Coordinates of C-alpha atoms in Angstrom, one line a residue:
M597 CA 22.0 6.7 28.5
R598 CA 20.0 7.2 25.3
P599 CA 21.8 8.7 22.3
E600 CA 20.5 12.1 21.1
I601 CA 18.5 11.8 17.9
T602 CA 18.3 14.8 15.6
L603 CA 15.8 15.0 12.7
H604 CA 15.3 17.6 9.9
N605 CA 11.8 18.9 10.5
T606 CA 10.2 20.1 7.2
A607 CA 7.8 22.3 9.2
T608 CA 10.6 24.3 10.7
R609 CA 13.2 23.8 7.9
Q610 CA 15.9 22.9 10.3
K611 CA 17.5 19.9 12.1
E612 CA 16.1 19.6 15.7
R613 CA 16.7 17.4 18.7
F614 CA 14.0 14.7 18.8
D615 CA 12.2 14.8 22.1
P616 CA 9.2 12.4 22.0
I617 CA 5.9 13.4 23.7
D618 CA 6.0 10.2 25.7
P619 CA 9.2 8.1 25.6
Q620 CA 7.2 5.1 26.6
N621 CA 5.1 5.4 23.5
V622 CA 6.9 7.1 20.6
R623 CA 4.4 7.5 17.7
M624 CA 4.9 7.7 14.0
Y625 CA 2.5 7.9 11.0
V626 CA 3.6 7.4 7.4
C627 CA 1.4 7.6 4.4
G628 CA 1.1 4.2 2.8
P629 CA 0.2 3.0 -0.7
T630 CA -3.0 3.2 -2.7
V631 CA -3.4 -0.5 -3.4
Y632 CA -4.3 -0.8 -7.0
D633 CA -1.1 -2.2 -8.5
R634 CA 2.4 -3.4 -7.7
A635 CA 4.7 -1.0 -5.8
H636 CA 7.3 0.6 -8.1
I637 CA 10.8 1.2 -6.9
G638 CA 10.1 4.9 -6.1
N639 CA 7.3 3.7 -3.7
A640 CA 9.9 1.6 -1.9
R641 CA 12.1 4.5 -0.9
P642 CA 9.9 5.9 1.9
V643 CA 9.2 2.3 3.1
I644 CA 13.0 1.7 3.5
V645 CA 13.7 5.1 4.9
F646 CA 11.0 5.0 7.6
D647 CA 11.6 1.3 8.4
T648 CA 15.2 2.3 9.2
L649 CA 13.9 5.1 11.4
F650 CA 11.5 2.6 13.0
R651 CA 14.4 0.3 13.8
L652 CA 16.5 3.1 15.3
L653 CA 13.6 4.3 17.5
R654 CA 13.0 0.7 18.6
H655 CA 16.7 0.3 19.4
V656 CA 16.8 3.6 21.4
Y657 CA 13.4 3.5 23.2
G658 CA 12.7 -0.3 23.2
P659 CA 10.6 -2.4 20.8
D660 CA 7.5 -2.2 23.0
H661 CA 7.7 1.6 23.2
V662 CA 7.3 2.6 19.5
T663 CA 4.0 2.6 17.6
Y664 CA 4.4 2.9 13.8
V665 CA 1.2 3.3 11.7
R666 CA 1.2 3.1 7.9
N667 CA -2.1 3.0 6.1
F668 CA -3.5 1.3 3.0
T669 CA -5.7 3.6 0.8
D670 CA -8.3 1.1 -0.5
I671 CA -10.8 3.7 -1.6
D672 CA -9.7 5.0 -5.0
D673 CA -11.0 5.6 -8.5
K674 CA -8.3 3.3 -10.0
I675 CA -9.3 0.5 -7.7
N676 CA -12.9 1.0 -8.7
A677 CA -12.0 1.0 -12.4
T678 CA -10.2 -2.2 -12.1
A679 CA -13.0 -3.9 -10.3
L680 CA -15.6 -2.6 -12.8
S681 CA -13.5 -3.9 -15.7
R682 CA -13.4 -7.3 -14.0
K683 CA -17.1 -7.3 -13.4
E684 CA -17.8 -6.4 -17.1
A685 CA -15.5 -9.2 -18.1
G686 CA -17.8 -11.6 -16.2
A687 CA -16.1 -12.0 -12.9
A688 CA -18.4 -13.4 -10.2
G689 CA -19.4 -11.3 -7.1
T690 CA -20.7 -7.8 -6.4
L691 CA -18.6 -4.8 -7.2
E692 CA -17.7 -4.5 -3.5
D693 CA -16.6 -8.1 -3.5
L694 CA -14.4 -7.5 -6.5
I695 CA -12.9 -4.3 -5.0
R696 CA -12.1 -6.3 -1.8
E697 CA -10.6 -9.1 -3.9
R698 CA -8.4 -6.6 -5.8
T699 CA -7.2 -4.7 -2.7
D700 CA -6.5 -8.0 -0.8
E701 CA -4.5 -9.2 -3.7
T702 CA -2.5 -6.0 -4.0
I703 CA -1.9 -5.8 -0.2
D704 CA -0.5 -9.3 -0.4
W705 CA 1.8 -8.3 -3.2
Y706 CA 2.9 -5.3 -1.3
H707 CA 3.7 -7.3 1.8
A708 CA 5.7 -9.9 -0.1
D709 CA 7.7 -7.2 -2.0
M710 CA 8.4 -5.1 1.1
D711 CA 9.3 -8.2 3.2
A712 CA 11.9 -9.0 0.5
L713 CA 13.5 -5.6 1.2
G714 CA 14.0 -6.5 4.8
T715 CA 11.4 -4.1 6.2
L716 CA 9.5 -4.8 9.4
R717 CA 5.7 -4.7 9.3
P718 CA 4.4 -1.5 11.0
S719 CA 2.6 -1.8 14.4
S720 CA -0.7 -1.1 12.6
E721 CA -1.7 -1.1 8.9
P722 CA -5.2 0.4 8.8
R723 CA -7.4 0.2 5.7
A724 CA -9.3 3.4 4.9
T725 CA -12.5 1.4 4.4
E726 CA -12.4 0.5 8.1
F727 CA -12.4 4.2 9.3
V728 CA -15.1 5.8 7.2
G729 CA -17.2 6.5 10.3
Q730 CA -14.4 8.4 11.9
M731 CA -13.9 10.4 8.6
I732 CA -17.6 11.3 8.5
A733 CA -17.4 12.5 12.2
M734 CA -14.4 14.7 11.5
I735 CA -16.1 16.2 8.4
E736 CA -19.2 17.0 10.5
D737 CA -17.0 18.7 13.1
L738 CA -15.3 20.8 10.5
I739 CA -18.6 21.9 9.1
A740 CA -19.9 22.8 12.5
K741 CA -16.9 24.9 13.2
G742 CA -17.2 26.8 9.9
H743 CA -14.1 25.2 8.3
A744 CA -16.0 23.2 5.8
Y745 CA -19.3 23.3 3.9
A746 CA -21.7 21.0 2.0
A747 CA -22.6 21.6 -1.6
E748 CA -24.3 19.4 -4.2
G749 CA -23.6 16.1 -2.4
H750 CA -20.0 17.2 -1.6
A751 CA -18.3 18.4 1.5
L752 CA -15.4 20.7 1.0
F753 CA -12.7 22.2 3.2
R754 CA -12.7 26.0 3.3
V755 CA -9.0 26.6 2.8
R756 CA -9.0 30.3 3.6
S757 CA -10.5 29.6 7.1
Y758 CA -7.1 28.2 8.1
T759 CA -4.7 31.1 8.2
E760 CA -1.6 29.0 8.4
Y761 CA -2.4 27.1 5.2
G762 CA 0.8 26.8 3.1
A763 CA 3.2 27.0 6.0
L764 CA 4.5 23.4 5.5
S765 CA 5.3 23.9 1.8
G766 CA 6.2 27.6 2.1
R767 CA 3.6 28.9 -0.3
S768 CA 0.8 31.4 0.0
V769 CA -2.7 30.5 -1.1
D770 CA -2.7 33.1 -3.8
D771 CA 0.6 31.8 -5.2
M772 CA -0.8 28.3 -5.2
I773 CA -3.9 29.4 -7.2
A774 CA -1.7 31.1 -9.7
G775 CA 0.7 28.3 -10.2
A776 CA -1.3 25.1 -9.5
R777 CA -3.7 23.2 -11.5
V778 CA -6.8 23.2 -9.3
E779 CA -10.1 21.6 -9.9
V780 CA -12.6 24.3 -10.9
A781 CA -16.1 23.3 -9.9
P782 CA -19.2 25.6 -9.7
F783 CA -20.1 24.3 -6.2
K784 CA -16.7 25.5 -4.8
E785 CA -16.6 28.8 -2.8
D786 CA -12.9 29.1 -3.7
P787 CA -10.8 27.3 -6.3
M788 CA -8.4 26.1 -3.5
D789 CA -11.1 24.4 -1.4
F790 CA -10.6 20.7 -1.5
V791 CA -13.0 17.7 -1.3
L792 CA -13.6 16.0 2.0
W793 CA -16.6 13.9 0.7
K794 CA -17.9 13.3 -2.8
P795 CA -21.0 11.5 -4.1
S796 CA -21.0 8.0 -5.5
T797 CA -23.1 6.8 -8.4
D798 CA -25.1 3.6 -8.0
D799 CA -22.4 1.6 -9.8
L800 CA -19.7 2.7 -7.4
P801 CA -19.0 1.8 -3.8
G802 CA -20.4 4.3 -1.3
W803 CA -21.4 4.9 2.3
E804 CA -24.4 6.8 3.7
S805 CA -23.6 10.2 5.1
P806 CA -25.3 13.5 6.0
W807 CA -24.4 14.7 2.5
G808 CA -25.8 11.6 0.7
R809 CA -24.3 8.4 -0.4
G810 CA -20.7 8.8 -1.3
R811 CA -17.1 8.2 -0.4
P812 CA -14.4 10.2 1.4
G813 CA -11.7 12.3 -0.3
W814 CA -8.1 11.1 0.0
H815 CA -6.8 13.7 2.5
I816 CA -9.4 13.2 5.2
E817 CA -8.5 9.5 5.3
C818 CA -5.0 10.0 6.8
S819 CA -6.2 12.6 9.3
A820 CA -8.9 10.4 10.7
M821 CA -6.8 7.3 10.9
A822 CA -3.8 9.1 12.5
H823 CA -6.1 10.7 15.1
E824 CA -7.9 7.4 15.9
L825 CA -4.7 5.3 16.2
L826 CA -2.2 7.8 17.5
G827 CA -4.2 10.4 19.4
E828 CA -4.6 14.2 19.5
R829 CA -0.8 14.8 19.0
F830 CA 1.9 12.4 17.9
D831 CA 5.6 12.6 17.3
I832 CA 6.5 12.0 13.6
H833 CA 4.6 12.2 10.3
G834 CA 6.5 11.0 7.2
G835 CA 6.3 10.4 3.5
G836 CA 7.8 11.3 0.2
N837 CA 8.3 15.0 -0.6
D838 CA 5.8 14.6 -3.5
L839 CA 3.1 14.4 -0.7
Q840 CA 4.2 17.6 1.0
F841 CA 1.7 19.6 -1.1
P842 CA -1.2 19.2 -1.3
H843 CA -1.7 16.0 0.8
H844 CA 0.2 16.8 3.9
E845 CA -0.7 20.5 3.8
N846 CA -4.4 19.5 3.6
E847 CA -3.9 16.9 6.4
I848 CA -2.5 19.6 8.7
A849 CA -5.3 22.1 7.9
Q850 CA -8.2 19.7 8.5
S851 CA -6.7 18.1 11.6
K852 CA -5.7 21.4 13.3
C853 CA -9.1 22.9 12.4
S854 CA -10.7 19.9 14.1
G855 CA -8.8 20.8 17.3
H856 CA -6.0 18.2 17.0
G857 CA -2.4 19.0 17.6
F858 CA -1.3 16.5 14.9
A859 CA 2.4 15.8 14.3
N860 CA 5.4 17.5 16.0
V861 CA 8.0 16.5 13.4
W862 CA 7.5 16.2 9.6
L863 CA 10.0 14.1 7.6
H864 CA 10.1 13.9 3.8
N865 CA 12.4 11.8 1.7
E866 CA 13.5 13.0 -1.8
M867 CA 12.5 11.3 -5.0
L868 CA 14.2 8.6 -7.0
Q869 CA 15.7 8.6 -10.5
V870 CA 16.9 5.8 -12.7
E871 CA 20.2 6.1 -14.5
G872 CA 20.1 9.9 -14.0
K873 CA 16.6 10.3 -15.4
K874 CA 13.1 10.7 -14.0
M875 CA 11.4 7.3 -13.9
S876 CA 8.7 7.0 -16.6
K877 CA 7.1 4.3 -18.7
S878 CA 7.8 6.3 -21.9
L879 CA 11.6 6.2 -21.2
G880 CA 11.5 2.5 -20.5
N881 CA 13.0 2.9 -17.1
F882 CA 9.9 2.3 -15.0
F883 CA 9.9 -0.9 -13.0
T884 CA 8.4 -2.4 -9.9
V885 CA 10.2 -3.9 -6.9
R886 CA 9.0 -7.3 -8.1
D887 CA 10.6 -6.6 -11.5
L888 CA 13.9 -6.1 -9.8
L889 CA 13.5 -9.2 -7.7
D890 CA 12.5 -11.3 -10.7
G891 CA 14.9 -9.8 -13.2
N892 CA 12.2 -8.3 -15.4
W893 CA 13.9 -4.9 -15.8
S894 CA 16.4 -3.2 -18.1
G895 CA 19.3 -4.6 -16.1
G896 CA 18.1 -8.1 -16.9
W897 CA 19.3 -9.8 -13.7
K898 CA 17.6 -10.7 -10.5
V899 CA 18.5 -8.2 -7.7
P900 CA 18.3 -9.6 -4.2
G901 CA 16.2 -7.6 -1.8
E902 CA 19.1 -7.0 0.5
V903 CA 21.0 -5.5 -2.4
I904 CA 18.0 -3.2 -3.2
R905 CA 18.0 -2.0 0.4
F906 CA 21.7 -1.4 0.5
V907 CA 21.6 0.7 -2.6
F908 CA 18.7 2.8 -1.2
L909 CA 20.5 3.3 2.1
S910 CA 23.7 4.5 0.4
T911 CA 22.0 7.9 -0.3
H912 CA 20.8 10.2 2.5
Y913 CA 17.0 10.3 2.5
R914 CA 16.9 14.0 1.9
K915 CA 19.0 13.8 -1.2
P916 CA 17.7 12.7 -4.7
M917 CA 18.6 9.0 -5.2
D918 CA 19.8 7.6 -8.5
W919 CA 19.2 3.9 -9.1
T920 CA 21.8 2.5 -11.5
D921 CA 22.8 -1.0 -12.7
A922 CA 26.4 -0.2 -11.7
K923 CA 25.4 0.7 -8.1
A924 CA 23.4 -2.4 -7.7
R925 CA 26.2 -4.7 -9.0
E926 CA 28.7 -3.0 -6.7
A927 CA 26.4 -3.4 -3.8
E928 CA 25.8 -7.1 -4.5
A929 CA 29.6 -7.7 -4.7
T930 CA 30.1 -5.9 -1.4
L931 CA 27.4 -7.8 0.4
R932 CA 28.6 -11.2 -1.0
K933 CA 32.2 -10.4 0.1
W934 CA 31.0 -9.5 3.6
A935 CA 28.7 -12.6 3.8
K936 CA 31.7 -14.8 2.9
A937 CA 33.9 -13.1 5.5
V938 CA 31.5 -13.4 8.4
E939 CA 30.6 -17.1 8.0
G940 CA 30.6 -18.6 11.4
V941 CA 30.9 -15.3 13.2
E942 CA 28.5 -14.3 16.0
P943 CA 27.3 -10.7 16.1
S944 CA 28.5 -8.5 18.9
G945 CA 26.2 -8.0 21.9
E946 CA 26.4 -4.3 21.5
T947 CA 26.0 -1.8 18.6
D948 CA 29.0 0.0 17.3
P949 CA 28.8 3.5 18.9
Q950 CA 29.8 5.3 15.8
I951 CA 27.1 3.6 13.7
L952 CA 24.5 4.5 16.3
E953 CA 25.7 8.1 16.5
T954 CA 25.7 8.4 12.7
L955 CA 22.2 7.0 12.3
A956 CA 20.9 9.2 15.1
D957 CA 22.2 12.3 13.2
D958 CA 19.2 12.8 10.9
L959 CA 19.2 9.1 9.8
N960 CA 22.6 9.4 8.0
T961 CA 22.5 6.0 6.4
A962 CA 25.1 6.9 3.8
G963 CA 27.5 7.8 6.7
A964 CA 26.6 4.6 8.4
I965 CA 27.4 2.5 5.3
A966 CA 30.8 4.2 5.2
R967 CA 31.4 3.0 8.7
L968 CA 30.4 -0.5 7.7
H969 CA 33.2 -0.5 5.2
T970 CA 35.6 0.6 7.9
L971 CA 34.4 -2.2 10.3
F972 CA 35.0 -4.7 7.5
A973 CA 38.4 -3.4 6.6
E974 CA 39.4 -3.6 10.3
G975 CA 38.2 -7.2 10.5
N976 CA 35.7 -6.2 13.2
Y977 CA 33.1 -8.7 11.9
P978 CA 31.0 -9.0 15.2
H979 CA 30.3 -5.3 15.2
L980 CA 29.7 -5.4 11.4
L981 CA 27.0 -8.0 11.8
S982 CA 25.3 -6.1 14.7
A983 CA 25.4 -2.8 12.7
L984 CA 23.9 -4.6 9.6
T985 CA 21.1 -6.0 11.8
L986 CA 20.3 -2.5 13.1
M987 CA 20.1 -1.3 9.5
G988 CA 17.8 -4.2 8.4
I989 CA 20.4 -6.0 6.3
N990 CA 20.5 -9.8 7.0
L991 CA 23.4 -11.4 5.2
N992 CA 22.1 -14.9 6.0
A993 CA 18.9 -14.0 4.1
L994 CA 20.9 -12.6 1.1
E995 CA 19.3 -14.2 -2.0
T996 CA 21.7 -15.1 -4.7
G997 CA 19.6 -14.0 -7.6
A998 CA 17.0 -16.7 -8.0
G999 CA 15.5 -17.0 -4.6
A1000 CA 18.2 -19.3 -3.2
R1001 CA 19.4 -18.2 0.2
R1002 CA 23.2 -17.7 0.5
D1003 CA 23.6 -20.1 3.3
E1004 CA 21.8 -22.8 1.2
V1005 CA 24.1 -22.0 -1.7
A1006 CA 27.2 -22.2 0.5
T1007 CA 26.2 -25.6 1.7
M1008 CA 25.7 -26.8 -1.9
I1009 CA 29.1 -25.4 -3.1
E1010 CA 31.0 -26.9 -0.2
A1011 CA 29.5 -30.3 -0.8
L1012 CA 30.4 -30.1 -4.5
L1013 CA 33.9 -29.0 -3.7
E1014 CA 34.2 -32.0 -1.4
E1015 CA 32.9 -34.2 -4.2
R1016 CA 35.5 -32.7 -6.6
T1017 CA 38.3 -33.5 -4.1
L1018 CA 37.1 -37.1 -3.8
A1019 CA 36.9 -37.4 -7.6
R1020 CA 40.4 -36.2 -8.0
Q1021 CA 41.6 -38.7 -5.3
A1022 CA 39.8 -41.5 -7.1
K1023 CA 41.4 -40.3 -10.4
N1024 CA 37.9 -39.7 -11.7
F1025 CA 39.1 -36.7 -13.7
A1026 CA 36.0 -36.6 -16.0
R1027 CA 33.8 -35.8 -12.9
A1028 CA 36.4 -33.4 -11.4
D1029 CA 36.7 -31.5 -14.7
A1030 CA 32.9 -31.4 -15.1
L1031 CA 32.6 -29.8 -11.7
R1032 CA 35.3 -27.3 -12.5
D1033 CA 33.6 -26.3 -15.7
G1034 CA 30.2 -26.4 -14.1
F1035 CA 31.4 -24.0 -11.4
A1036 CA 32.6 -21.6 -14.0
A1037 CA 29.4 -21.8 -16.0
A1038 CA 27.3 -21.2 -12.9
G1039 CA 29.3 -18.1 -11.9
V1040 CA 31.2 -19.6 -8.9
V1041 CA 34.8 -18.4 -8.9
V1042 CA 36.9 -21.2 -7.3
K1043 CA 40.5 -20.6 -6.3
D1044 CA 42.6 -23.6 -5.1
T1045 CA 45.1 -22.6 -2.4
G1046 CA 47.5 -24.5 -0.2
E1047 CA 44.9 -24.4 2.6
G1048 CA 42.0 -25.6 0.4
A1049 CA 39.6 -24.2 -2.1
E1050 CA 38.2 -20.7 -1.8
W1051 CA 35.2 -19.5 -3.6
E1052 CA 33.0 -16.4 -4.3
L1053 CA 30.0 -15.7 -6.4
A1054 CA 30.3 -13.7 -9.6
P1055 CA 27.6 -11.1 -10.5
D1056 CA 26.3 -13.5 -13.1
F1057 CA 25.8 -16.4 -10.6
D1058 CA 23.1 -18.8 -11.7
P1059 CA 21.9 -21.1 -9.0
A1060 CA 20.0 -23.3 -11.5
K1061 CA 23.3 -24.2 -13.2
L1062 CA 24.8 -24.9 -9.8
E1063 CA 21.9 -27.2 -8.9
A1064 CA 22.3 -29.1 -12.1
L1065 CA 25.8 -30.2 -11.0
K1066 CA 24.4 -32.3 -8.1

């Protein structure tokens, strides 16, 4: 019997039982990155949140019965600007070649960084450039139905033609005009009308269309890709709450006016702060996922991907999350302690029912982590391992701060401890003392007991210093 999943639907502002349209093909779309630079840690929050939901859905409905689509926006002014600057600096190739080179590079970075956080690759990762034809067709349909119009090489959506505009974000169109900064252009019928297609100059990438050579607006991209890959209606659409308006509001309007049912459930995660403040470059608290992994951030130490994930999951997705150095260090200490305890333990063949029930309750990852602590305290290591696997935390892959896997480090430490024992037996006290001092310098805390040596890694563990002892 499947557990009942409940999710907080932004569209209805209440928690609802999740009933998929087709349990044999549960479908989810999440807005992905614009690939012009490294992903910052705020970008990582929706990735981890919806990866956890993806894992839960796969567990409940079966891995072959869940389709997860997350797009790459590879049509963007920032991407164009980077490619133009490279071309002006003398880079070889056409502008289109340089744009493709930049987006390929950034997508590779994105995959490497998100893989380090233990996230699964989605079922499909479409690039916007691959679906321009579908976007043009959707815009033509909207114009034919009176929901959009062409003007001066642009195509624009006629917002007031969709009477339910603003329902997702809970705003009226007039309130939005009064309170929002909207682009005022002489070719717009209404200040709130948004761009579906815009012209491209000769030095920018473009596609031929009924409105001239140009490129699509951002909002139409997701509508076209979601429809093409998931159908007329699908189960879940997700993203950060910063996308709720205008991006998701615009997606709904253009998709429903095209005659598509679109998403049944809308999920939005809250934003991220750093040490209690909004992340910004001016405050010096802005850093990427790669900065954390490599130690190039204000904390100054290399944070393993599993630790980053654990910190993120410790806060419910609908609550603001505060990244702090203290939280990260505490998470690392916890995971190292658990990793040491479960060495040689096989995971349970079943998932702890309380973990599953808690995750199924609107993805309550904070409650699930509280249950993980209980399982550890009870010594129920097989269930602990199975629950961690469901939540995407692999203790065997836990990096120790410089890319060294914990299992590799453990093997090295055990071998050096054995060497220390042999040195003592041979009265080679110089070597034994060198190993003792070397362990301390490397951040390996060794305790000699009647049953042998016990060890654990301190927060300042340095695998390079440990390697130097060999």
